[in-house]
Coordinates of C-alpha atoms and ligand atoms in Angstrom, one line a residue:
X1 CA 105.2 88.4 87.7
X2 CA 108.9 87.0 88.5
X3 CA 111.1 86.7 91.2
X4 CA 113.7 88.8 90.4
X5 CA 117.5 87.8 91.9
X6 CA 118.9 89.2 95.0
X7 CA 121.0 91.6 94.6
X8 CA 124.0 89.6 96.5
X9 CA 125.4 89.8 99.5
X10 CA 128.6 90.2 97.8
X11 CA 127.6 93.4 96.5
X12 CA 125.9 94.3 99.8
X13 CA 128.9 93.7 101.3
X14 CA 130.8 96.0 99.2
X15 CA 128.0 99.1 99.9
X16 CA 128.9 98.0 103.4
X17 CA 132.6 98.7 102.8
X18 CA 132.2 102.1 100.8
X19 CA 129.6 103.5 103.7
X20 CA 133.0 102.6 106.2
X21 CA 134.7 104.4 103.7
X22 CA 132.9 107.5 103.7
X23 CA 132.8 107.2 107.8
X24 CA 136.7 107.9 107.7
X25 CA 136.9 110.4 105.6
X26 CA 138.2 113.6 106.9
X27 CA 136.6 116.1 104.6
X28 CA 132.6 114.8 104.1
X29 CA 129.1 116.1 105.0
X30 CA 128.1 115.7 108.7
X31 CA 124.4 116.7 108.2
X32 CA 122.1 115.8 105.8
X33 CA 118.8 116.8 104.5
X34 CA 116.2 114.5 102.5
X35 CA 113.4 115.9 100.3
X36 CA 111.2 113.2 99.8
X37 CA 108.9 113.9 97.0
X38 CA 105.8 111.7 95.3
X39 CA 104.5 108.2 97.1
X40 CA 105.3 105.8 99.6
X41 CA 107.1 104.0 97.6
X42 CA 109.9 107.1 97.7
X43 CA 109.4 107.8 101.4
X44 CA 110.2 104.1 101.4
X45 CA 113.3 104.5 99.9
X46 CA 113.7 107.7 101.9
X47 CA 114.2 105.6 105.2
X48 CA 116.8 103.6 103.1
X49 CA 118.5 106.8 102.3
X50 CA 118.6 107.9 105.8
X51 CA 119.8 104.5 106.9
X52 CA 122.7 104.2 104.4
X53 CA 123.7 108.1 105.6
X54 CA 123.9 107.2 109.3
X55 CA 125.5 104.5 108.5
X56 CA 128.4 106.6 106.4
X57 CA 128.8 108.4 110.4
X58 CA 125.9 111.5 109.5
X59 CA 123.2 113.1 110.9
X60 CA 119.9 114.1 109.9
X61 CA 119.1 117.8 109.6
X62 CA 115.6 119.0 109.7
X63 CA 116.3 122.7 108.0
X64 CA 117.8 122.2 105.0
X65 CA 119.8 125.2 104.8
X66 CA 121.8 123.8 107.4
X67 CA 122.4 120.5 105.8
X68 CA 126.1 120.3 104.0
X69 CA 124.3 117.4 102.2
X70 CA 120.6 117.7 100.2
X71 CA 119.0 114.4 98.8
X72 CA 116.2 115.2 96.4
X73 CA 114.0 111.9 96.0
X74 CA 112.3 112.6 93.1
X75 CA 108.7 111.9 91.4
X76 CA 107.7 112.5 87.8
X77 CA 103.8 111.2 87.5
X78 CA 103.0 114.1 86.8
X79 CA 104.3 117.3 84.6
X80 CA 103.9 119.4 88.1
X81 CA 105.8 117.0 90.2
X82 CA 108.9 117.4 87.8
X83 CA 108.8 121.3 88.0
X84 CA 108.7 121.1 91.0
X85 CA 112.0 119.1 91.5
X86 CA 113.6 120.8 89.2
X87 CA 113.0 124.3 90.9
X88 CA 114.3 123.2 94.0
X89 CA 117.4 121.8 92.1
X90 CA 117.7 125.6 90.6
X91 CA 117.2 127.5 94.5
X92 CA 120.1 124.7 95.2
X93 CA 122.5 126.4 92.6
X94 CA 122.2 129.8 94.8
X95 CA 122.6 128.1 98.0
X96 CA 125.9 126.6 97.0
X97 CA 127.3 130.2 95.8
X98 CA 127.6 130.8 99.9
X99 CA 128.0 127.3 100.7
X100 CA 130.3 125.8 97.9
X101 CA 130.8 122.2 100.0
X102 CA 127.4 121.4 100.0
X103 CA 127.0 118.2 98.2
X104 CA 123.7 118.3 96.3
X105 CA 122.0 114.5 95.3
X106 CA 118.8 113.9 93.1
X107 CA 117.7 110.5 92.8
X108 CA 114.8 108.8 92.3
X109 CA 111.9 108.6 89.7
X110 CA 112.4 111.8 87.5
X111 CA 116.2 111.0 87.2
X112 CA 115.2 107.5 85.5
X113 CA 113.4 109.4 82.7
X114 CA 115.0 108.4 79.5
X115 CA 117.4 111.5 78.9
X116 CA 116.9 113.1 81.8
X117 CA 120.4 112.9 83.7
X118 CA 121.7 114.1 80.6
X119 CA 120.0 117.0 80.4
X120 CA 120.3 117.8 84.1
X121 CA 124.5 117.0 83.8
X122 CA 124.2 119.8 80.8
X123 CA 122.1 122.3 82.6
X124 CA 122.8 121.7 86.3
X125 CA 126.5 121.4 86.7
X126 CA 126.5 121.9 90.2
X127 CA 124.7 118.9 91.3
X128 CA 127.0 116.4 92.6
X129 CA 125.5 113.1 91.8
X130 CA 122.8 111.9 90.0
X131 CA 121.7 108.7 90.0
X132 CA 118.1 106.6 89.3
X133 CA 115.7 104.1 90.8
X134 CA 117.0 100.9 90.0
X135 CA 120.7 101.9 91.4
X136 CA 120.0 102.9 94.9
X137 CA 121.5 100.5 96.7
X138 CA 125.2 101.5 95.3
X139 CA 124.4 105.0 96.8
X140 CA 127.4 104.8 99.4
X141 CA 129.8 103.8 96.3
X142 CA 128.3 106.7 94.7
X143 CA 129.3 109.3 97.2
X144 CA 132.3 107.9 98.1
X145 CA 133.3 108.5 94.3
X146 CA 131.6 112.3 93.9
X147 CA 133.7 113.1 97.5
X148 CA 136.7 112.0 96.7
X149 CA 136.9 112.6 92.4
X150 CA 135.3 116.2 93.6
X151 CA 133.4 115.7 90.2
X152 CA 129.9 115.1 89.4
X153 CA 128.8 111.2 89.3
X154 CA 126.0 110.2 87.0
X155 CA 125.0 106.6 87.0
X156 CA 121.5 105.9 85.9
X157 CA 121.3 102.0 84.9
X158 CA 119.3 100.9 82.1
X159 CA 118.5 98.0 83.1
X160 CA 116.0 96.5 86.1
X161 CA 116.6 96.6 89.2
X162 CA 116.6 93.2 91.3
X163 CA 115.1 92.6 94.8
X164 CA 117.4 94.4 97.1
X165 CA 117.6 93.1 100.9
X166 CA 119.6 94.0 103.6
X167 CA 119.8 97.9 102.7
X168 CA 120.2 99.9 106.1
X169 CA 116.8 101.8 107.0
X170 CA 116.5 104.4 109.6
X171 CA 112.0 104.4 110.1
X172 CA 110.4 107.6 110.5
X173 CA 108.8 106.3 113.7
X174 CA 108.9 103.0 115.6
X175 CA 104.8 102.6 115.4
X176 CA 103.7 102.7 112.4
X177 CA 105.7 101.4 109.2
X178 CA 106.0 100.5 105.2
X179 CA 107.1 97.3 104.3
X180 CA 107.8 96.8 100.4
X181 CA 106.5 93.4 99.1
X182 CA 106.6 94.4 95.0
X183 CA 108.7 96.5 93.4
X184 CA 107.9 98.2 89.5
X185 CA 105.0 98.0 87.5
X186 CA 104.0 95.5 84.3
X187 CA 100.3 97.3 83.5
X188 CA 101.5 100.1 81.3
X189 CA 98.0 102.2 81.7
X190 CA 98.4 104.4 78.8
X191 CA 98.9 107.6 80.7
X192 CA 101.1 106.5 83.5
X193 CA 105.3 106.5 83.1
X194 CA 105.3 104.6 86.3
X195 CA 106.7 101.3 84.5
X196 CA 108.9 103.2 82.8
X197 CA 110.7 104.5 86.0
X198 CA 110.5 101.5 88.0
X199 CA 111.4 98.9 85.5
X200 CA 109.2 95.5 85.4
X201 CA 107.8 94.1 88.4
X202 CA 109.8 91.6 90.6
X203 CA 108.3 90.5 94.2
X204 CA 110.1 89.6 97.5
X205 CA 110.0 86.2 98.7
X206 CA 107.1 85.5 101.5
X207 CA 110.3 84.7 103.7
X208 CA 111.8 88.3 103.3
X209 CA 108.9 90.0 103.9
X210 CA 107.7 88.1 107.0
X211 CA 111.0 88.2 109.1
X212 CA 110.7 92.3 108.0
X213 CA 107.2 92.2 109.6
X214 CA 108.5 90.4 112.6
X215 CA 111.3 92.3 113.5
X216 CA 108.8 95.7 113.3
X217 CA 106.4 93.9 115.4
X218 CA 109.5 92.8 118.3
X219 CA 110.5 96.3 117.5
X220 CA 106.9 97.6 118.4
X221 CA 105.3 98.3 115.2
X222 CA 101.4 98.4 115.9
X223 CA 100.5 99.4 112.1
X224 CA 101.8 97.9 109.2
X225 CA 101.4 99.3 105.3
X226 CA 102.4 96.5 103.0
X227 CA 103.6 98.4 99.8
X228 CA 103.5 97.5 95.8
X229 CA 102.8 99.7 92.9
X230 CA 100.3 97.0 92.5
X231 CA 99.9 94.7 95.6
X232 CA 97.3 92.3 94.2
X233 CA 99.6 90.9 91.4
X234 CA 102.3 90.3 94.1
X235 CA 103.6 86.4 93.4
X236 CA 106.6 85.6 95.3
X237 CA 107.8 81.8 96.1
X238 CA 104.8 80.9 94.5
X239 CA 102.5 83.0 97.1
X240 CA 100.0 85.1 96.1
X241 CA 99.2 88.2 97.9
X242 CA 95.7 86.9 99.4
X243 CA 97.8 84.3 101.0
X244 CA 100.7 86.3 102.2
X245 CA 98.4 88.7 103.8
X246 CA 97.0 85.6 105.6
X247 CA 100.9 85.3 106.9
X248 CA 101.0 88.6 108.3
X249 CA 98.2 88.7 109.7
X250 CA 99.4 85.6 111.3
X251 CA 101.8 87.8 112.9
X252 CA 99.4 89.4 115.6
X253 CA 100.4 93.0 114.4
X254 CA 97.4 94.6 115.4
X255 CA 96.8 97.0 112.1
X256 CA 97.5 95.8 109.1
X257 CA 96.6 97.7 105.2
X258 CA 98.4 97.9 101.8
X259 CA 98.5 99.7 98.6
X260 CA 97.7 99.7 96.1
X261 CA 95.0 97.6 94.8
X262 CA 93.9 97.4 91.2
X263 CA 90.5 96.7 90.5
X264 CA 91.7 94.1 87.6
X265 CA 93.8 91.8 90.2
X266 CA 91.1 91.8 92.8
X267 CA 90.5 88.4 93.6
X268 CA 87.6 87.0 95.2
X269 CA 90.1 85.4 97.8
X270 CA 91.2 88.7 98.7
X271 CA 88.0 90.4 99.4
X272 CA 86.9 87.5 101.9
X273 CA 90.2 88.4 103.7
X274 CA 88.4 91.6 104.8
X275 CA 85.8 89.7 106.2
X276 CA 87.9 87.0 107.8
X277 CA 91.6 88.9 108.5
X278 CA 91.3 89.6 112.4
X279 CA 94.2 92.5 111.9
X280 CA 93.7 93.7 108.5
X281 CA 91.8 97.3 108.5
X282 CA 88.3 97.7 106.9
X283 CA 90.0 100.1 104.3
X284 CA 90.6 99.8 100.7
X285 CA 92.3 102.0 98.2
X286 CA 91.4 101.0 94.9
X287 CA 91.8 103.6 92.3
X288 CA 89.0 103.3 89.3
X289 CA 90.7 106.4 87.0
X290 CA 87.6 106.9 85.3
X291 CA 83.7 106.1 85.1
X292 CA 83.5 105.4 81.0
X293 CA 84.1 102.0 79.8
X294 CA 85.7 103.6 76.6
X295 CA 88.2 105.9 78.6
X296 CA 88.8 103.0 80.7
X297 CA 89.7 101.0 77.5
X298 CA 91.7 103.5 75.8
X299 CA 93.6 104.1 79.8
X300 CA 94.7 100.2 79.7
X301 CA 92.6 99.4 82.5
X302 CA 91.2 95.8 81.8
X303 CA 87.8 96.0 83.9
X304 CA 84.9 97.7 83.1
X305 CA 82.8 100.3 84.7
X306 CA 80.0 97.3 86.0
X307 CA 82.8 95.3 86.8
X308 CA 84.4 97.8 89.1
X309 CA 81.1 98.5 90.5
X310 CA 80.7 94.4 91.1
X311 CA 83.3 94.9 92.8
X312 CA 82.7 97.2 95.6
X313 CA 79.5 95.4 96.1
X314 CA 81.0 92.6 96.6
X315 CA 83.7 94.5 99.4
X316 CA 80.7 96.4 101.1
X317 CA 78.6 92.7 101.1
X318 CA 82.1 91.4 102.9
X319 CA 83.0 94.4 105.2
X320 CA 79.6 97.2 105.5
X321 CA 81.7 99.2 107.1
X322 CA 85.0 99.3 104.8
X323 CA 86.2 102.8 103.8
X324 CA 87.0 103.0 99.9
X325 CA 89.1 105.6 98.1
X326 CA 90.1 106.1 95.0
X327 CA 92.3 108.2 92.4
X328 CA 90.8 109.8 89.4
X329 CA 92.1 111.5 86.2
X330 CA 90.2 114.1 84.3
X331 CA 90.7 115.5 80.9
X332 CA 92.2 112.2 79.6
X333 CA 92.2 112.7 76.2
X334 CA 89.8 113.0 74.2
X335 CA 87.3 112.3 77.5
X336 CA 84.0 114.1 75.8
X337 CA 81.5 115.6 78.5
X338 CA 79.1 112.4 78.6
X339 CA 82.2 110.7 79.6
X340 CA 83.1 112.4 82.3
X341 CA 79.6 112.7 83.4
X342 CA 80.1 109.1 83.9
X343 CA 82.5 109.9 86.4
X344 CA 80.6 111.8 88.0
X345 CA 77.9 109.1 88.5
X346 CA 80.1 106.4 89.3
X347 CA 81.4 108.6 92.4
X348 CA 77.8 109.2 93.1
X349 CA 77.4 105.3 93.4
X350 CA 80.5 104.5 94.7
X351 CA 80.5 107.4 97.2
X352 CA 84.3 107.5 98.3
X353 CA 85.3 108.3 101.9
X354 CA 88.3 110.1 99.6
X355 CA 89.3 110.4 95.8
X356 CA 92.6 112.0 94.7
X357 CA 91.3 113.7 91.4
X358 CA 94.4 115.0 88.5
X359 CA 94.2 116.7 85.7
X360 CA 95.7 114.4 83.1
X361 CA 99.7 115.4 82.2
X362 CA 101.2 114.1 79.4
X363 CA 104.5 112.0 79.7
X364 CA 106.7 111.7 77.4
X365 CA 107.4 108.2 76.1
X366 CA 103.9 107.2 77.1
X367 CA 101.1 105.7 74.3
X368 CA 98.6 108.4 75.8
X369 CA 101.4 111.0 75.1
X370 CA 100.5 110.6 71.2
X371 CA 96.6 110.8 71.6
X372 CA 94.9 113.7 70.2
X373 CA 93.3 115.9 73.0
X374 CA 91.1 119.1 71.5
X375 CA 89.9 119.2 75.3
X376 CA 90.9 122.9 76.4
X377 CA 92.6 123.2 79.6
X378 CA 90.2 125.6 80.8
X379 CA 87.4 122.9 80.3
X380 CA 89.0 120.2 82.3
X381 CA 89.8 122.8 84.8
X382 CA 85.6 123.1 85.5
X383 CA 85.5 119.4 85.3
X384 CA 87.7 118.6 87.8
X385 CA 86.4 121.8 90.1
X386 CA 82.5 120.2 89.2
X387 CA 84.3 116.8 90.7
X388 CA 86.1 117.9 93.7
X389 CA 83.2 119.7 95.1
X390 CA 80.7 116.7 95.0
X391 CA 82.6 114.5 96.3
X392 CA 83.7 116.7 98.6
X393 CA 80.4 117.1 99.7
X394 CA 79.7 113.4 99.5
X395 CA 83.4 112.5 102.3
X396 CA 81.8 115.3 104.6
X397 CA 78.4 113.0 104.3
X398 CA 80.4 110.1 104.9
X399 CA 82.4 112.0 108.1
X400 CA 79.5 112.9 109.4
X401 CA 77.8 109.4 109.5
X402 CA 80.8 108.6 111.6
X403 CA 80.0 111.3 114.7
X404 CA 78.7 109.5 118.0
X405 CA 80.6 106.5 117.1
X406 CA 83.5 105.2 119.8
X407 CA 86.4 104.6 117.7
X408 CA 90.1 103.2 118.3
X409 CA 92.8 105.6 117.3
X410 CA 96.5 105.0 116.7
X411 CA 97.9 108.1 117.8
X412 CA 100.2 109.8 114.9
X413 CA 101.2 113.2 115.8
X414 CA 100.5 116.4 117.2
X415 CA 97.9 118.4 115.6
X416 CA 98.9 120.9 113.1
X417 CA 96.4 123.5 114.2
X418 CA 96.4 123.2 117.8
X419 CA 99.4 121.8 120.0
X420 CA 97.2 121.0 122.7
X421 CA 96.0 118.2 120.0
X422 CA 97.0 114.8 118.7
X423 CA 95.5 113.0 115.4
X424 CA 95.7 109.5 114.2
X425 CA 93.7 107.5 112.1
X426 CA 90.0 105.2 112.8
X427 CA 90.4 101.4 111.6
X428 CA 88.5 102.4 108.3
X429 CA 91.7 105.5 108.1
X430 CA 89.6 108.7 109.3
X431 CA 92.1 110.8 110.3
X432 CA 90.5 112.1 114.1
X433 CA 91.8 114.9 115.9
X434 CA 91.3 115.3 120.0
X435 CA 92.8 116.7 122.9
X436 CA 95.5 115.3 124.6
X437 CA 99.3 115.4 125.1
X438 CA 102.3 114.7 123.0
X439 CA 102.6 111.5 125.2
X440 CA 100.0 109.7 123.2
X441 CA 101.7 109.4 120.0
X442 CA 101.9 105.5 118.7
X443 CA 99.2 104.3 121.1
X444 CA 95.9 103.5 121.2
X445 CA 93.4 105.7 122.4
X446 CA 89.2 105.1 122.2
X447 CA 87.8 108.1 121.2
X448 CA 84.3 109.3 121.0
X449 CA 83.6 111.0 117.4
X450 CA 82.1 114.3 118.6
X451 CA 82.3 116.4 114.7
X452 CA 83.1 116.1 111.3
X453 CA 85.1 118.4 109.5
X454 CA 86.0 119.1 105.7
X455 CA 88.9 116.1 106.1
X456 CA 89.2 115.4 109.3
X457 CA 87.2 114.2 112.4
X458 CA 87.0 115.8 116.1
X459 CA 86.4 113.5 118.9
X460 CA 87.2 113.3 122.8
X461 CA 89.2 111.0 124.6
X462 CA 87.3 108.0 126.8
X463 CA 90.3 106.1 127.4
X464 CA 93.6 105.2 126.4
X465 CA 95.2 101.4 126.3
Ligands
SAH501 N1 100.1 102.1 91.0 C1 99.1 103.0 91.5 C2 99.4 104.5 91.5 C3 100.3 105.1 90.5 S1 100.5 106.8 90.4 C4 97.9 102.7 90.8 O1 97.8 102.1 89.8 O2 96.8 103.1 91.3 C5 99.2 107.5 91.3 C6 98.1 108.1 90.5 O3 98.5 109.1 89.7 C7 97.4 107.1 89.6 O4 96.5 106.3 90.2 C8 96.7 108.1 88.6 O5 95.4 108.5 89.0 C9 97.6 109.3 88.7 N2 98.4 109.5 87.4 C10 99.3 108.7 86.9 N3 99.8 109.2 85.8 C11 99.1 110.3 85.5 C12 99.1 111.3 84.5 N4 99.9 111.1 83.4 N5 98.3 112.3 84.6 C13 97.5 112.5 85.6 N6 97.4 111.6 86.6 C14 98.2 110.5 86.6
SF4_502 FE1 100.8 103.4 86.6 FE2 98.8 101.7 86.0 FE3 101.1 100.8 87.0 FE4 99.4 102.2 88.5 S1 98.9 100.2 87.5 S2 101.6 102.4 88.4 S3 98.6 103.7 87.1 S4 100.8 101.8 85.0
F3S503 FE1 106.1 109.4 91.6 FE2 107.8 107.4 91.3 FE3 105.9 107.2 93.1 S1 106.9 108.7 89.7 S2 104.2 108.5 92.3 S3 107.5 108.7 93.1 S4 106.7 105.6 91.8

């Protein structure tokens, strides 16, 4: 992987200029609302939004049908992620019959679709700006334009984006944070239009990345997510991500994880680091897709069933304790029933404290897009029902193997079920609920495990730092 340029501060400089410009205006949204759909990598770039809109003198709104400005951040990995966008885009058209100043945004990964902003400008004349991935940093120049044109702006650029620094951020909480170290994606799996939305993959220099990390920690981070589409090939000023991880955990921040990790970049330098890494959590996403070494072939994987399996040997040897999770698809075409039974076994193996299973969607413009699938729906359908229940069964196992335990909990939020509660998440990422007041949230509390639920953990407070 390169090192892309910086986009310069020239240009920054400029963004800079049309967010004052914005400020002044007389006639511009006050309040705006973000809907931030698909991964971190988005609600990354959601904080980015949110800094760059403060910046141009608004607030944030949390019900959007007060908002006189509405952001969609857009994801498109899958075919029900892009309905999805696109019905809210159509409810917007009805909300701006009573409200015609609302300014309505979509951004992100669905609007870098080859074609797409066309399509939308055709059908969706009321949104007010469109732009893609790779653009986001000219977002204030962008608004400035649609505000005062009063026409629609549609700027999707075709070519990569560089490394952006220096792009205001306004963080969801002071406690726990993403940083970005990679941007895009070179692996082109067969079914995934990742790449194709994100453009090649370009890394931030080690330097970048560790004054980020820095200024969270003097800020009072306590839990740091280092983010890539694919961490392990992350190769910036000549670093490699084993030894950048090494950096920040130099750092002293006292949690540290990332995502996410493919099982083809693993190195055997990076799994020592979750035996040596004082601040780095015993907790490992590493997504294996599938269980058959053909599917896995004809998916663009690169590693093998046994060599996935080596793998997490290797991890548990390391780390016993270390929590593993994965993602799966099912249904990839032309996956026959002895291959999916594979998948099955391999998660009986592996035994995953969580796997995100999908039914495999087609994208357009994607090699797996062309394969012949005679796999009906319905089928895939019990396979993926068959696969959710076991290992269902198998992260309650796991959950329950965790009750008695005293763990240390970084307080994230009050419960959703019960206000009297807050939850936060075990070193190995169990999310534990327990009594106790609002006060808690972004410290640390030791908590006994007292129950294990379908997801979740219950447990009762012994102390708090
Ligand atoms: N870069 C990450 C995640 C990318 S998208 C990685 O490689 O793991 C997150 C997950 O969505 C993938 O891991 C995959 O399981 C799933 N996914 C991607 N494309 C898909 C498709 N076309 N159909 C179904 N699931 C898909
Ligand atoms: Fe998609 Fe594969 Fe890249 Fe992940 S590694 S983003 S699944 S192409
Ligand atoms: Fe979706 Fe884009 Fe993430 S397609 S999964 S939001 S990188």
């Amino acid at each position: 992987m390169k090192e892309r340029p910086i986009v310069s501060e020239q240009e920054m400089q400029r963004q800079r200029e049309f967010m004052e410009l914005v400020k002044a205006m007389g006639e511009r949204p006050r309040r705006y609302h973000i809907v931030s759909m698909g991964c971190q990598m988005n609600e990354r770039d959601s904080e980015s939004i949110a800094g760059m809109l403060n910046a141009m003198g608004m607030e944030q709104e949390a019900v959007r049908e007060q908002a006189d400005l509405i952001l969609y951040n857009t994801c498109c990995v899958r075919e029900n992620a892009e309905n999805k966008a696109l019905g809210n885009v159509i409810w917007l058209k009805e909300l701006k019959k009573d409200k015609p100043d609302l300014m309505i945004c979509v951004g992100g990964c669905m609007t870098q679709e080859k074609g797409m902003a066309e399509m939308m400008k055709k059908r969706y004349p009321f949104i007010d700006l469109i732009y893609g991935t790779h653009n986001l940093y000219k977002l204030p120049e962008y608004i400035y334009r649609a505000l005062s044109q009063r026409q629609p702006v549609i700027e999707v650029m075709d070519i990569d984006g560089e490394v952006v620094e220096g792009m205001p951020e306004a963080r969801k909480n002071r406690f726990n944070a993403f940083v970005n170290i990679m941007y895009g994606c070179d692996n082109f799996c067969t079914y995934c239009i990742v790449p194709y939305v994100r453009g090649r993959e370009r890394s931030r220099t080690p330097e970048a990345v560790l004054e980020e990390c820095a200024r969270l920690r003097d800020e009072g981070a306590k839990e740091i997510m280092l983010l890539g589409q694919n961490v392990n090939s992350y190769r910036g000023g000549g670093a490699e991500f084993a030894e950048l991880l090494r950096r920040v955990n130099d750092l002293g921040i006292s949690r540290i994880r990332f995502m996410t990790s493919h099982p083809k970049d693993l190195s055997d330098e990076l799994i020592a680091a979750f035996g040596e890494l004082e601040h780095l959590m015993p907790q490992l996403h590493l997504p294996v897709q599938a269980g058959s070494n053909e599917v896995l072939r004809r998916m663009n994987r690169s590693y093998t069933r046994e060599h996935y399996l080596e793998l997490v040997k290797k991890l548990r040897r390391v780390c016993p304790e270390i929590g593993l999770t994965s993602d799966i698809i099912v249904g990839f075409p032309g996956e026959t029933l002895e291959q999916f039974e594979e998948t099955m076994s391999l998660v009986e193996e592996v035994r995953f404290d969580a796997a995100y299973t999908f039914i495999y969607s087609p994208r357009k413009g994607t090699r797996a897009a062309t394969y012949p699938d005679d796999t009906p729906y319905e089928v895939k359908s019990e396979r993926i029902q068959r696969l959710i229940d076991r290992q269902q069964a198998i992260a309650l196992e796991v959950l329950e193997q965790q009750v008695g335990k005293a763990e240390r909990v970084l307080v994230e939020a009050v419960s959703t079920r019960d206000a009297a509660s807050v939850g936060g998440k075990t070193p190995r990422g169990h999310m534990v609920n327990f009594a106790g007041p609002a006060s808690l949230i972004g410290k640390f509390v030791d908590v006994e495990i007292t129950s294990a639920g379908r997801n979740t953990l219950r447990g009762r407070r012994i102390t708090e730092e």
